[in-house]
């Protein structure tokens, strides 16, 4: 099932809050809610609101990342650093529930294997995250899965090293399509007129091979969160 919510930031944040609240009532594991989050505009849009959200029980939420750049955890380019500064520090998220992707490890393949093991330990041998929050890049990429990349065919690994990302930096870790589409709910956020064309392609082209479209169609439940500008070229 693919749904869309179109509105201003308040409307989109409220919809995301509803999704989190609903999933949190009956999480996929007995540990509590599990999320995977991204960097970019979904992070800067929603994390400050999550930090101020008293109704969420972040203390019993496992936080994973959909992707991470090969930079130290203190680097301003780090998706982890962004989440820490905008959300997790003020939410006082417990350290053992925050599962950083160690994409700064020189042995990226080993870091991917370790993260895969961590995912399986927390959300099951065939990992089922409650919610994955993705942004969509201007080329239709989500997480660090880029259009036409061989990793889109990855069927065995839950986490993979990327050595040739067209978006800098080239080295990254990413969740793969099987684990993203296994999530109970996938939320894809896109904001601004610069995303309008790619939003239309990802949503309206029935056989689109854009990574965002593959995730949206492959997941059991996808919710697009779009502002009016990003939704501006949708025809239906
Ligand atoms: C990253 C992000 C990435 C991001 C998209 C969309 O590390 O680069 O996790 O996957 O979500 O590029 O970013 P914008 O929403 O900022 O365009």
CSV table of C-alpha atoms and ligand atoms in Angstrom, one decimal:
chain,number,residue,atom,x,y,z
A,1,UNK,CA,0.0,0.0,0.0
A,2,UNK,CA,1.4,3.4,-1.0
A,3,UNK,CA,0.0,6.5,0.5
A,4,UNK,CA,0.8,10.2,0.2
A,5,UNK,CA,0.5,13.1,2.6
A,6,UNK,CA,0.9,16.5,1.1
A,7,UNK,CA,1.1,19.6,3.2
A,8,UNK,CA,3.2,22.0,5.1
A,9,UNK,CA,5.9,20.9,7.6
A,10,UNK,CA,3.4,20.9,10.5
A,11,UNK,CA,1.1,18.6,8.6
A,12,UNK,CA,3.9,16.3,7.5
A,13,UNK,CA,5.4,16.1,11.0
A,14,UNK,CA,2.0,15.3,12.5
A,15,UNK,CA,1.5,12.5,10.0
A,16,UNK,CA,4.9,11.1,10.8
A,17,UNK,CA,4.1,11.4,14.5
A,18,UNK,CA,0.9,9.3,13.9
A,19,UNK,CA,2.8,6.6,12.1
A,20,UNK,CA,5.4,6.4,14.9
A,21,UNK,CA,2.7,6.3,17.6
A,22,UNK,CA,0.8,3.6,15.8
A,23,UNK,CA,3.8,1.4,15.3
A,24,UNK,CA,5.0,2.0,18.8
A,25,UNK,CA,1.8,0.6,20.2
A,26,UNK,CA,2.7,-2.9,18.9
A,27,UNK,CA,6.4,-2.9,17.9
A,28,UNK,CA,7.9,-5.8,15.8
A,29,UNK,CA,10.0,-7.0,18.8
A,30,UNK,CA,9.4,-7.0,22.5
A,31,UNK,CA,12.2,-4.5,22.9
A,32,UNK,CA,10.1,-1.5,21.7
A,33,UNK,CA,10.1,0.6,18.6
A,34,UNK,CA,12.9,0.3,16.0
A,35,UNK,CA,13.7,3.0,13.5
A,36,UNK,CA,16.2,3.5,10.7
A,37,UNK,CA,16.8,7.2,9.8
A,38,UNK,CA,18.7,9.1,7.1
A,39,UNK,CA,20.6,12.4,6.9
A,40,UNK,CA,19.7,15.3,4.7
A,41,UNK,CA,16.5,17.3,4.7
A,42,UNK,CA,14.3,14.7,6.5
A,43,UNK,CA,16.7,14.9,9.4
A,44,UNK,CA,16.9,18.7,9.5
A,45,UNK,CA,13.1,18.9,9.1
A,46,UNK,CA,11.9,16.3,11.6
A,47,UNK,CA,14.6,15.7,14.2
A,48,UNK,CA,14.3,19.1,16.0
A,49,UNK,CA,10.5,18.3,16.4
A,50,UNK,CA,11.3,14.8,17.7
A,51,UNK,CA,13.7,16.3,20.2
A,52,UNK,CA,10.8,18.4,21.6
A,53,UNK,CA,8.3,15.6,21.4
A,54,UNK,CA,7.4,14.6,25.0
A,55,UNK,CA,5.0,11.8,24.0
A,56,UNK,CA,7.6,9.6,22.4
A,57,UNK,CA,9.4,7.0,24.5
A,58,UNK,CA,12.8,7.4,22.9
A,59,UNK,CA,14.2,5.6,25.9
A,60,UNK,CA,12.9,2.3,24.6
A,61,UNK,CA,13.5,3.0,20.9
A,62,UNK,CA,16.3,1.4,18.9
A,63,UNK,CA,17.7,3.8,16.4
A,64,UNK,CA,19.6,2.6,13.3
A,65,UNK,CA,20.7,4.5,10.3
A,66,UNK,CA,19.6,3.9,6.7
A,67,UNK,CA,23.0,5.1,5.5
A,68,UNK,CA,26.2,6.8,6.7
A,69,UNK,CA,29.1,8.6,5.1
A,70,UNK,CA,32.7,7.6,5.7
A,71,UNK,CA,33.5,10.4,8.1
A,72,UNK,CA,34.2,10.4,11.9
A,73,UNK,CA,31.1,10.6,14.2
A,74,UNK,CA,32.0,14.1,15.1
A,75,UNK,CA,32.2,15.4,11.6
A,76,UNK,CA,29.4,17.9,10.6
A,77,UNK,CA,28.9,15.7,7.5
A,78,UNK,CA,28.1,12.6,9.6
A,79,UNK,CA,24.4,11.6,9.6
A,80,UNK,CA,25.0,10.3,13.2
A,81,UNK,CA,26.4,13.7,14.3
A,82,UNK,CA,23.3,15.4,12.8
A,83,UNK,CA,20.9,13.1,14.7
A,84,UNK,CA,22.9,13.6,17.9
A,85,UNK,CA,22.9,17.3,17.7
A,86,UNK,CA,19.3,17.8,16.5
A,87,UNK,CA,17.5,15.0,18.4
A,88,UNK,CA,19.3,12.3,20.3
A,89,UNK,CA,21.2,14.4,22.8
A,90,UNK,CA,18.3,16.3,24.0
A,91,UNK,CA,16.0,13.2,23.9
A,92,UNK,CA,18.6,11.5,26.2
A,93,UNK,CA,18.5,8.4,24.0
A,94,UNK,CA,20.3,5.6,25.9
A,95,UNK,CA,23.7,4.7,24.3
A,96,UNK,CA,22.9,1.0,24.0
A,97,UNK,CA,19.8,1.8,21.9
A,98,UNK,CA,21.7,4.1,19.4
A,99,UNK,CA,23.3,1.9,16.8
A,100,UNK,CA,25.8,4.0,14.9
A,101,UNK,CA,27.0,2.9,11.4
A,102,UNK,CA,30.8,2.9,11.6
A,103,UNK,CA,31.3,4.0,8.1
A,104,UNK,CA,34.5,5.7,9.2
A,105,UNK,CA,36.1,2.2,9.6
A,106,UNK,CA,38.8,1.8,6.9
A,107,UNK,CA,37.5,-1.8,6.5
A,108,UNK,CA,34.1,-0.9,5.2
A,109,UNK,CA,33.2,-4.5,4.4
A,110,UNK,CA,33.9,-5.5,7.9
A,111,UNK,CA,31.8,-2.6,9.3
A,112,UNK,CA,28.9,-3.6,7.0
A,113,UNK,CA,29.1,-7.2,8.4
A,114,UNK,CA,29.2,-5.9,12.0
A,115,UNK,CA,26.2,-3.7,11.4
A,116,UNK,CA,24.3,-6.6,9.7
A,117,UNK,CA,25.0,-8.7,12.8
A,118,UNK,CA,23.8,-5.8,15.1
A,119,UNK,CA,20.6,-5.4,13.1
A,120,UNK,CA,19.9,-9.2,13.3
A,121,UNK,CA,20.6,-9.2,17.0
A,122,UNK,CA,18.1,-6.4,17.7
A,123,UNK,CA,15.3,-6.8,15.1
A,124,UNK,CA,15.6,-10.4,14.1
A,125,UNK,CA,17.5,-12.8,11.9
A,126,UNK,CA,15.5,-11.5,9.0
A,127,UNK,CA,15.4,-7.9,10.2
A,128,UNK,CA,12.1,-6.2,10.4
A,129,UNK,CA,12.4,-2.5,11.4
A,130,UNK,CA,9.2,-0.8,12.5
A,131,UNK,CA,9.9,2.4,10.5
A,132,UNK,CA,12.4,3.6,8.0
A,133,UNK,CA,12.6,7.3,7.4
A,134,UNK,CA,14.2,8.1,4.0
A,135,UNK,CA,14.9,11.3,2.1
A,136,UNK,CA,15.0,11.2,-1.7
A,137,UNK,CA,17.9,12.8,-3.5
A,138,UNK,CA,17.4,14.8,-6.7
A,139,UNK,CA,18.4,11.7,-8.8
A,140,UNK,CA,15.9,9.5,-7.0
A,141,UNK,CA,18.4,7.8,-4.6
A,142,UNK,CA,17.4,6.7,-1.1
A,143,UNK,CA,19.7,5.8,1.7
A,144,UNK,CA,23.0,5.3,-0.3
A,145,UNK,CA,21.3,3.3,-3.1
A,146,UNK,CA,21.9,5.2,-6.3
A,147,UNK,CA,20.1,4.8,-9.7
A,148,UNK,CA,21.6,2.1,-11.9
A,149,UNK,CA,24.0,0.9,-9.2
A,150,UNK,CA,24.8,-2.9,-8.9
A,151,UNK,CA,23.7,-2.8,-5.2
A,152,UNK,CA,20.1,-2.5,-6.3
A,153,UNK,CA,20.3,-6.2,-7.1
A,154,UNK,CA,21.8,-7.1,-3.7
A,155,UNK,CA,19.6,-9.9,-2.3
A,156,UNK,CA,21.8,-11.5,0.4
A,157,UNK,CA,23.2,-8.7,2.5
A,158,UNK,CA,21.2,-6.4,4.8
A,159,UNK,CA,24.0,-3.8,4.9
A,160,UNK,CA,26.5,-3.0,2.2
A,161,UNK,CA,29.6,-1.0,1.6
A,162,UNK,CA,29.4,1.7,-1.1
A,163,UNK,CA,32.8,2.7,-2.6
A,164,UNK,CA,31.6,4.8,-5.5
A,165,UNK,CA,28.7,7.0,-4.4
A,166,UNK,CA,28.1,9.7,-6.9
A,167,UNK,CA,27.1,12.0,-4.0
A,168,UNK,CA,30.2,12.8,-2.0
A,169,UNK,CA,31.7,11.3,0.0
A,170,UNK,CA,32.1,8.2,-2.3
A,171,UNK,CA,32.6,5.8,0.6
A,172,UNK,CA,29.5,4.9,2.6
A,173,UNK,CA,27.5,2.2,4.3
A,174,UNK,CA,23.9,1.6,3.4
A,175,UNK,CA,21.0,-0.7,4.2
A,176,UNK,CA,20.0,-2.7,1.1
A,177,UNK,CA,16.7,-3.0,-0.6
A,178,UNK,CA,15.7,-6.3,1.1
A,179,UNK,CA,15.9,-4.8,4.6
A,180,UNK,CA,14.4,-1.5,3.6
A,181,UNK,CA,11.4,-3.1,2.0
A,182,UNK,CA,11.0,-5.5,4.9
A,183,UNK,CA,10.3,-2.6,7.3
A,184,UNK,CA,6.7,-2.4,8.5
A,185,UNK,CA,6.4,1.2,7.2
A,186,UNK,CA,8.7,3.1,4.9
A,187,UNK,CA,8.4,6.9,5.0
A,188,UNK,CA,10.0,8.9,2.1
A,189,UNK,CA,10.2,12.7,2.5
A,190,UNK,CA,10.8,15.1,-0.3
A,191,UNK,CA,10.6,18.9,0.0
A,192,UNK,CA,10.9,21.8,-2.5
A,193,UNK,CA,10.3,22.5,-6.2
A,194,UNK,CA,13.7,21.0,-7.1
A,195,UNK,CA,12.3,17.5,-6.2
A,196,UNK,CA,9.0,17.9,-8.1
A,197,UNK,CA,10.1,16.2,-11.3
A,198,UNK,CA,11.8,13.2,-9.7
A,199,UNK,CA,8.8,12.8,-7.3
A,200,UNK,CA,6.5,12.6,-10.2
A,201,UNK,CA,8.7,9.9,-11.9
A,202,UNK,CA,9.1,7.9,-8.7
A,203,UNK,CA,5.4,7.9,-7.9
A,204,UNK,CA,3.7,7.9,-11.3
A,205,UNK,CA,5.9,5.7,-13.5
A,206,UNK,CA,4.6,2.3,-12.9
A,207,UNK,CA,7.8,0.5,-13.8
A,208,UNK,CA,10.3,3.1,-12.5
A,209,UNK,CA,13.7,1.6,-11.6
A,210,UNK,CA,14.6,4.7,-9.4
A,211,UNK,CA,15.7,3.5,-6.0
A,212,UNK,CA,13.0,5.5,-4.3
A,213,UNK,CA,10.4,3.8,-6.5
A,214,UNK,CA,11.8,0.3,-5.9
A,215,UNK,CA,11.6,0.8,-2.1
A,216,UNK,CA,8.2,2.4,-2.3
A,217,UNK,CA,6.7,-0.4,-4.4
A,218,UNK,CA,8.6,-3.2,-2.6
A,219,UNK,CA,7.6,-2.2,0.9
A,220,UNK,CA,4.4,-3.5,2.5
A,221,UNK,CA,3.4,0.1,3.4
A,222,UNK,CA,4.9,3.3,2.1
A,223,UNK,CA,4.0,6.8,3.0
A,224,UNK,CA,5.3,9.7,0.9
A,225,UNK,CA,5.6,13.0,2.8
A,226,UNK,CA,5.6,15.9,0.3
A,227,UNK,CA,5.3,19.6,0.6
A,228,UNK,CA,3.2,21.4,-2.0
A,229,UNK,CA,6.3,22.3,-4.1
A,230,UNK,CA,7.6,18.7,-4.2
A,231,UNK,CA,4.1,17.5,-5.1
A,232,UNK,CA,3.7,20.2,-7.7
A,233,UNK,CA,4.1,18.0,-10.8
A,234,UNK,CA,2.0,15.1,-9.7
A,235,UNK,CA,-0.8,14.6,-12.2
A,236,UNK,CA,-3.2,12.6,-10.1
B,1,LIG,C1,23.0,11.0,2.9
B,1,LIG,C2,21.5,10.8,3.2
B,1,LIG,C3,20.8,10.7,1.9
B,1,LIG,C4,19.7,11.7,1.8
B,1,LIG,C5,19.3,12.0,0.4
B,1,LIG,C6,18.3,13.1,0.4
B,1,LIG,O1,23.8,10.6,3.8
B,1,LIG,O2,23.4,11.6,1.9
B,1,LIG,O3,21.2,9.9,4.1
B,1,LIG,O4,20.4,9.4,1.5
B,1,LIG,O5,18.7,11.2,2.6
B,1,LIG,O6,20.4,12.3,-0.3
B,1,LIG,O7,18.8,14.2,0.9
B,1,LIG,P1,18.0,15.6,0.8
B,1,LIG,O8,16.7,15.3,1.3
B,1,LIG,O9,18.8,16.5,1.7
B,1,LIG,O10,18.0,15.9,-0.6
